[in-house]
mmCIF file of C-alpha atoms in Angstrom:
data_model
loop_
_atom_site.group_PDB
_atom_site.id
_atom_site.type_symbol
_atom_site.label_atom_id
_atom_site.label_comp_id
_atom_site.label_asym_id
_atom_site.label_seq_id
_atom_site.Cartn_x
_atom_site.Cartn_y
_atom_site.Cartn_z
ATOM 1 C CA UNK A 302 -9.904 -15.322 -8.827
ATOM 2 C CA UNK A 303 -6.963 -17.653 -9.242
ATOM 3 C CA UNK A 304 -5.578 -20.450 -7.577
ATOM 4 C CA UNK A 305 -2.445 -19.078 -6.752
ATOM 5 C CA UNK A 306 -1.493 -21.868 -3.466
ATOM 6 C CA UNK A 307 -3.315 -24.485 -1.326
ATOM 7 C CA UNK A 308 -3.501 -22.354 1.814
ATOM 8 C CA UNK A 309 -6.554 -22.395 3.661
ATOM 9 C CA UNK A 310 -5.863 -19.613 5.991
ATOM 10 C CA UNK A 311 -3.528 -16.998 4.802
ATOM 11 C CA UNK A 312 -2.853 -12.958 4.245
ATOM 12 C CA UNK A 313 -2.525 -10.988 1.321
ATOM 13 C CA UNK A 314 -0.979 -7.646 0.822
ATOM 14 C CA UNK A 315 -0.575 -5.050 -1.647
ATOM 15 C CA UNK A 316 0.731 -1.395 -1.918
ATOM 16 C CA UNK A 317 -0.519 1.848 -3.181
ATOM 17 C CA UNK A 318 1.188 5.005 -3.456
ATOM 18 C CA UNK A 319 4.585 3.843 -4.917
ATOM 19 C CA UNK A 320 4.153 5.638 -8.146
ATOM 20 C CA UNK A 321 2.059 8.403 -7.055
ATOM 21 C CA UNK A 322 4.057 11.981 -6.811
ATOM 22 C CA UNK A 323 1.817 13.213 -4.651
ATOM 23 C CA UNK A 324 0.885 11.340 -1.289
ATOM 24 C CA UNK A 325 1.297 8.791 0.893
ATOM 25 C CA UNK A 326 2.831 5.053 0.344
ATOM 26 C CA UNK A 327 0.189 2.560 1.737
ATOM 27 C CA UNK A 328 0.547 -0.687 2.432
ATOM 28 C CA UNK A 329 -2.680 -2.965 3.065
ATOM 29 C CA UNK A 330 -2.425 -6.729 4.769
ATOM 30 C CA UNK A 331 -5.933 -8.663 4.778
ATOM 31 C CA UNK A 332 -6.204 -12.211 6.382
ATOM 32 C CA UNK A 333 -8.400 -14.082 4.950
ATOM 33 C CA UNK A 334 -10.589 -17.988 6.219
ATOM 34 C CA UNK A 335 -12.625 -19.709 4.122
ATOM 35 C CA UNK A 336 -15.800 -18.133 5.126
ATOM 36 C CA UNK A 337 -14.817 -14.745 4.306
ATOM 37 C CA UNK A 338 -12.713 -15.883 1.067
ATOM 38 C CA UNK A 339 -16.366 -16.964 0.358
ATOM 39 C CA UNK A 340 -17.636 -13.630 0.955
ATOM 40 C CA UNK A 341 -15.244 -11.818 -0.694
ATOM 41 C CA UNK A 342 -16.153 -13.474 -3.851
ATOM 42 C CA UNK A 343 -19.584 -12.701 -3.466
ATOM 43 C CA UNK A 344 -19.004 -9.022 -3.060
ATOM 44 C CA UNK A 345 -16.839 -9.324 -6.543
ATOM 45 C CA UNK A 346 -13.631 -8.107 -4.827
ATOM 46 C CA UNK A 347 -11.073 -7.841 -7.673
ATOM 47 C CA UNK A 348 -7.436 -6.012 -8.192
ATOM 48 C CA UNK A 349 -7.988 -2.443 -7.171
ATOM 49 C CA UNK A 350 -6.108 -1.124 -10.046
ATOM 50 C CA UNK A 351 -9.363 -2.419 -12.356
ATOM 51 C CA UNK A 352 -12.490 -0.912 -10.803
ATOM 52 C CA UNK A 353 -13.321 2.847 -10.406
ATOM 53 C CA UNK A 354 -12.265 4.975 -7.353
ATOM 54 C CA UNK A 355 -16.494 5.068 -6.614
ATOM 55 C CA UNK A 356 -16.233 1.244 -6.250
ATOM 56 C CA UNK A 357 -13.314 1.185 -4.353
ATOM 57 C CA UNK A 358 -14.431 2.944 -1.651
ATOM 58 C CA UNK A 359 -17.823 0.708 -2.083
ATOM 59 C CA UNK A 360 -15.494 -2.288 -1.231
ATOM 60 C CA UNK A 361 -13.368 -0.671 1.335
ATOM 61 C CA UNK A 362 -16.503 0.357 3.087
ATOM 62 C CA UNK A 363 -17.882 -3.339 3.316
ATOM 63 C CA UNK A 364 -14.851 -5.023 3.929
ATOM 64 C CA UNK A 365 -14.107 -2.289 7.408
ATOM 65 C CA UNK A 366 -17.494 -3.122 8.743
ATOM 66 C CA UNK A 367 -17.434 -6.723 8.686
ATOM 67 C CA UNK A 368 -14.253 -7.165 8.828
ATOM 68 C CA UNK A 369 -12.027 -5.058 10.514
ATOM 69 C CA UNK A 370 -10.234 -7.036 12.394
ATOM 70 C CA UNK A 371 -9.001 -9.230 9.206
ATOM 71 C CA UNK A 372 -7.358 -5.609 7.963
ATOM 72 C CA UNK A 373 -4.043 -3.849 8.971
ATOM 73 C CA UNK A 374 -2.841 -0.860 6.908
ATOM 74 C CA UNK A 375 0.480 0.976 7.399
ATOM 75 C CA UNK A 376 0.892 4.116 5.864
ATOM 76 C CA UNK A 377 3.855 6.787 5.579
ATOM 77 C CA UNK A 378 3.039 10.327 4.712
ATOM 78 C CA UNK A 379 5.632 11.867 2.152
ATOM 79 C CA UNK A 380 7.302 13.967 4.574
ATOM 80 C CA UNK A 381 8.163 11.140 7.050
ATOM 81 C CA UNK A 382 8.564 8.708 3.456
ATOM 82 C CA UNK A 383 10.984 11.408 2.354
ATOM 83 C CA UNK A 384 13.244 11.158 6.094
ATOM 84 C CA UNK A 385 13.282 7.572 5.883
ATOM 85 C CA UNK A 386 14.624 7.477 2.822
ATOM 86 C CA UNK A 387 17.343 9.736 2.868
ATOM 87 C CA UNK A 388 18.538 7.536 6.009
ATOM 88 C CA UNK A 389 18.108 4.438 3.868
ATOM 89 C CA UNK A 390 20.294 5.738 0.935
ATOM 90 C CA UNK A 391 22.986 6.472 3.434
ATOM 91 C CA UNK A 392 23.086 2.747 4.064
ATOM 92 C CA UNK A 393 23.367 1.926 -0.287
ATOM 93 C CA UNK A 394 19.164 1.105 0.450
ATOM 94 C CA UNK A 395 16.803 2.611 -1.762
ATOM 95 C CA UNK A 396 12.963 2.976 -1.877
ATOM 96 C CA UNK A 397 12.173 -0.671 -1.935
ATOM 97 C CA UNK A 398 13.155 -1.204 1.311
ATOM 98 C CA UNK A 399 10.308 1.404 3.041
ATOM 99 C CA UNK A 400 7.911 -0.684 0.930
ATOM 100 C CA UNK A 401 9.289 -4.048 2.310
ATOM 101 C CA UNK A 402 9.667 -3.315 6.044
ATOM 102 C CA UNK A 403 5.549 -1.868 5.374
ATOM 103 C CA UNK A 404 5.080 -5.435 4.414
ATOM 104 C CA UNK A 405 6.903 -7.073 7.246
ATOM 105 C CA UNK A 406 5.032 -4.721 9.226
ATOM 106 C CA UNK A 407 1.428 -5.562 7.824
ATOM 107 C CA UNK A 408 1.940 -9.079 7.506
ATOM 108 C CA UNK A 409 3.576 -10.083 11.260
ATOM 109 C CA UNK A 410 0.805 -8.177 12.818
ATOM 110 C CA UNK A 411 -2.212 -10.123 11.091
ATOM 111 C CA UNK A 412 -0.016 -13.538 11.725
ATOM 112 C CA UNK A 413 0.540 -12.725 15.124
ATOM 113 C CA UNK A 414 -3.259 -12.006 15.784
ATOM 114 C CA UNK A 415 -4.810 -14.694 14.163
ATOM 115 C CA UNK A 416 -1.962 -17.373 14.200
ATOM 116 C CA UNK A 417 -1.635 -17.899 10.513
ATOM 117 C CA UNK A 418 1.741 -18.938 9.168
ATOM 118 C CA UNK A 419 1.255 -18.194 5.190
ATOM 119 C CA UNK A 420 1.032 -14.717 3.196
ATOM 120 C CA UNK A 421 1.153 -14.271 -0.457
ATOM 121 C CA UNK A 422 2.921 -10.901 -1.708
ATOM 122 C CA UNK A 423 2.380 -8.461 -4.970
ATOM 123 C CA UNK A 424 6.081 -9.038 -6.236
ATOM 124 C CA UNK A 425 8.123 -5.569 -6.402
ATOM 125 C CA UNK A 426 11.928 -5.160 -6.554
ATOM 126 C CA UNK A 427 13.306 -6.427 -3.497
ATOM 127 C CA UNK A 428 12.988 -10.428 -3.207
ATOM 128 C CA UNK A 429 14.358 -11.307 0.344
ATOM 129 C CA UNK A 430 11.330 -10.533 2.777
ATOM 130 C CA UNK A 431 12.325 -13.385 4.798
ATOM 131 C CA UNK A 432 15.379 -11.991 6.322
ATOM 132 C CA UNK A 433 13.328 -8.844 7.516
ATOM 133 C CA UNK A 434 10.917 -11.479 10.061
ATOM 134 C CA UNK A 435 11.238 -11.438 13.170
ATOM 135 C CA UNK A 436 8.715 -14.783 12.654
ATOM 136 C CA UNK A 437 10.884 -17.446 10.806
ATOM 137 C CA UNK A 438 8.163 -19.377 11.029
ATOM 138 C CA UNK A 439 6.011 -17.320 8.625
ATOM 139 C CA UNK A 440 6.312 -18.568 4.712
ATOM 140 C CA UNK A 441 6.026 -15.197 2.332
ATOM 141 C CA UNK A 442 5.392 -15.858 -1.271
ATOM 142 C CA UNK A 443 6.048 -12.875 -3.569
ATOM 143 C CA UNK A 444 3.798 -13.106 -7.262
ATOM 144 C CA UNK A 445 3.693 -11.269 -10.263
ATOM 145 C CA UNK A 446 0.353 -10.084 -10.525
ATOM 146 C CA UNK A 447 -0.861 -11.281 -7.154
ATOM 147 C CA UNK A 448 -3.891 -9.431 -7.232
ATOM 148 C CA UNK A 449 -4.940 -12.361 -8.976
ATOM 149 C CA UNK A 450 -5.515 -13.722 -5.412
ATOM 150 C CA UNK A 451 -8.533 -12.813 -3.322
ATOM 151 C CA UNK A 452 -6.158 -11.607 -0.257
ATOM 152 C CA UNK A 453 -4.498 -9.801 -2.767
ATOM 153 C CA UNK A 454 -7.034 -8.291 -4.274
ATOM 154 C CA UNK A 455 -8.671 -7.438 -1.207
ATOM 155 C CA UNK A 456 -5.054 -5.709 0.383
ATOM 156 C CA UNK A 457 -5.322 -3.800 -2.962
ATOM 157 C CA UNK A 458 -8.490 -2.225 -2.512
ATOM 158 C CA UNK A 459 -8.139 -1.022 1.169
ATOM 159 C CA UNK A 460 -4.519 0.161 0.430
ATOM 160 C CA UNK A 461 -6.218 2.046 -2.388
ATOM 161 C CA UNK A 462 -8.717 3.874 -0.279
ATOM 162 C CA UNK A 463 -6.786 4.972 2.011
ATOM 163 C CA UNK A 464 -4.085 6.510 -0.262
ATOM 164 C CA UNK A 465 -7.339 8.136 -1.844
ATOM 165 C CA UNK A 466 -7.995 9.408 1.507
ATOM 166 C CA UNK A 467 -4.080 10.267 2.214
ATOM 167 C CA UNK A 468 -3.664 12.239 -1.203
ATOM 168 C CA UNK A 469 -7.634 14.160 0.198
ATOM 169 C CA UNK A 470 -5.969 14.916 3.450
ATOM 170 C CA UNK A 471 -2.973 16.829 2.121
ATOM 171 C CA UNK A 472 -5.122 18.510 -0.155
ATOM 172 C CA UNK A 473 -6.904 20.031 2.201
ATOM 173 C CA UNK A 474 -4.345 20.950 4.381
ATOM 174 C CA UNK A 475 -2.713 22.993 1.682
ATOM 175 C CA UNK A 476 -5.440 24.159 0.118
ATOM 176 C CA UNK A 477 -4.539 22.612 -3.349
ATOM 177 C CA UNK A 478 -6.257 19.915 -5.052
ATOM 178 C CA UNK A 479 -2.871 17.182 -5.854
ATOM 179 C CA UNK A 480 -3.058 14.886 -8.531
ATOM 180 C CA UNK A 481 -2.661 11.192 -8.572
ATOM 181 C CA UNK A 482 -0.187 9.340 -10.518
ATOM 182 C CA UNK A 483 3.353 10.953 -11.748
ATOM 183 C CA UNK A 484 2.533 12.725 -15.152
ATOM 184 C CA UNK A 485 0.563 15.966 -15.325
ATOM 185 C CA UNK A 486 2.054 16.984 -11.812
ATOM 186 C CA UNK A 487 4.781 19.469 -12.662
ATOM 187 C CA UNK A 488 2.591 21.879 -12.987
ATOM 188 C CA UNK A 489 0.597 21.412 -10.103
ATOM 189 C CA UNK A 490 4.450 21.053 -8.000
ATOM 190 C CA UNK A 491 5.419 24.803 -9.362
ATOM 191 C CA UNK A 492 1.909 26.221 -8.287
ATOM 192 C CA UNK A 493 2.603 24.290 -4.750
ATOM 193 C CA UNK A 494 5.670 25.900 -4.383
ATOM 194 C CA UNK A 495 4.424 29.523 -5.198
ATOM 195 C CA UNK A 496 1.950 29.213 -2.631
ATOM 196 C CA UNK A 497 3.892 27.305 0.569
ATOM 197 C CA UNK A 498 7.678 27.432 -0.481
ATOM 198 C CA UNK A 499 10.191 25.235 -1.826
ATOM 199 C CA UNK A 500 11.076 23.653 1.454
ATOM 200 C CA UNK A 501 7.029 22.857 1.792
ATOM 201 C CA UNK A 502 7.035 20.238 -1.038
ATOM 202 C CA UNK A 503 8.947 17.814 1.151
ATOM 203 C CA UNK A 504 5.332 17.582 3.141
ATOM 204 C CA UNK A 505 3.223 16.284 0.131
ATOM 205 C CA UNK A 506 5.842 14.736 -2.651
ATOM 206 C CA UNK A 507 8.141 11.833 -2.802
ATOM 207 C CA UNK A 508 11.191 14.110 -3.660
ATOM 208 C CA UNK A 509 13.578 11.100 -4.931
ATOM 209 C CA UNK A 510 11.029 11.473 -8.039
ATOM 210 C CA UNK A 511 13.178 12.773 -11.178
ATOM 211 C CA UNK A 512 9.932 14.926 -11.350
ATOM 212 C CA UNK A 513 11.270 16.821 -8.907
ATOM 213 C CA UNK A 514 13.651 18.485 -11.055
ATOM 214 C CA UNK A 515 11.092 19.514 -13.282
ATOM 215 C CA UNK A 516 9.123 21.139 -10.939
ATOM 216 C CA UNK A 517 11.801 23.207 -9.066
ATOM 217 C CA UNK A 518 13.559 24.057 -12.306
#
């Protein structure tokens, strides 16, 4: 792990879902002390995005049962994503801004229940958090490749698991096994909608996708 700031106290948070089809948009917040940065370490917690979906859930596991309370997760299912969005276009907003308010979200919550004034942020398109606090007082740093951080890294793997878990609900509830990512899904989309209707996709794909035309073409 790098040394990304001086903070002693601080939260980290990370996304997953933003590129997925398929699923929810998560976003994870973790706070983190220095005696569970310590233990963190110890456990090898690294970026989500370079360990196996076996391990991730591993991680996720330990981090939940000792320590919950460090962990806040927002999450927006696609159908409710998909609403939110078509408001926020209305307004010249696009998708970024769903992700942002998640963080706001995340990150006031752990601040306000552990008093911690710093948080450290995976940087995606949309640079001006710091309007969106209702905190001024909190200081949000957004980094390329934050992951790189122990919060970070940490935010990364719970928001992981529980889009793995998201993506497993929906799949059940429709009785269709949906893929991750955004390639390979067309087909998956056009069997979807032969089995539950156009107007059903709504409830398990982010529909701004350009896959989208692919799939009801």
């Amino acid at each position: 792990m790098e040394e990304l700031h001086n903070w002693k106290r601080w939260i980290g948070s990370d996304e997953s879902g933003k590129g997925d089809y398929f699923g929810p948009l998560v976003v994870a917040g973790v706070y983190i002390n220095q005696e569970c940065r310590c233990k963190l370490l110890e456990m090898g917690i690294t970026d989500g995005k370079k360990i196996s979906n076996k391990q991730i859930k591993k991680h996720a596991e330990w981090m939940w049962n000792n320590y919950e309370d460090h962990i806040v997760v927002e999450q927006v299912m696609p159908d409710e994503y998909n609403s939110m969005l078509d408001k926020l276009k209305k307004r010249g907003e696009n998708s970024s801004r769903i992700l942002a308010n998640l963080h706001i979200k995340v990150i006031e919550t752990l601040a306000k229940q552990h008093q911690v004034h710093n948080a450290l942020v995976d940087k995606f398109p949309y640079n001006d958090l710091k309007h969106l606090l209702t905190k001024p007082d909190i200081e949000i740093k957004l980094e390329t490749n934050a992951e790189r951080d122990v919060a970070v890294a940490a935010a990364s793997i719970i928001a992981r698991d529980e889009f793995l878990s998201g993506i497993e609900i929906l799949s059940k509830e429709f009785d269709i096994q949906l893929p991750r990512g955004a390639t390979h899904v067309i087909d998956v989309g056009k069997e979807f909608i032969k089995s539950h209707g156009e107007n059903m996709l709504n409830n398990v794909a982010k529909t701004h996708f350009k896959t989208t035309k692919s799939v009801l073409s």
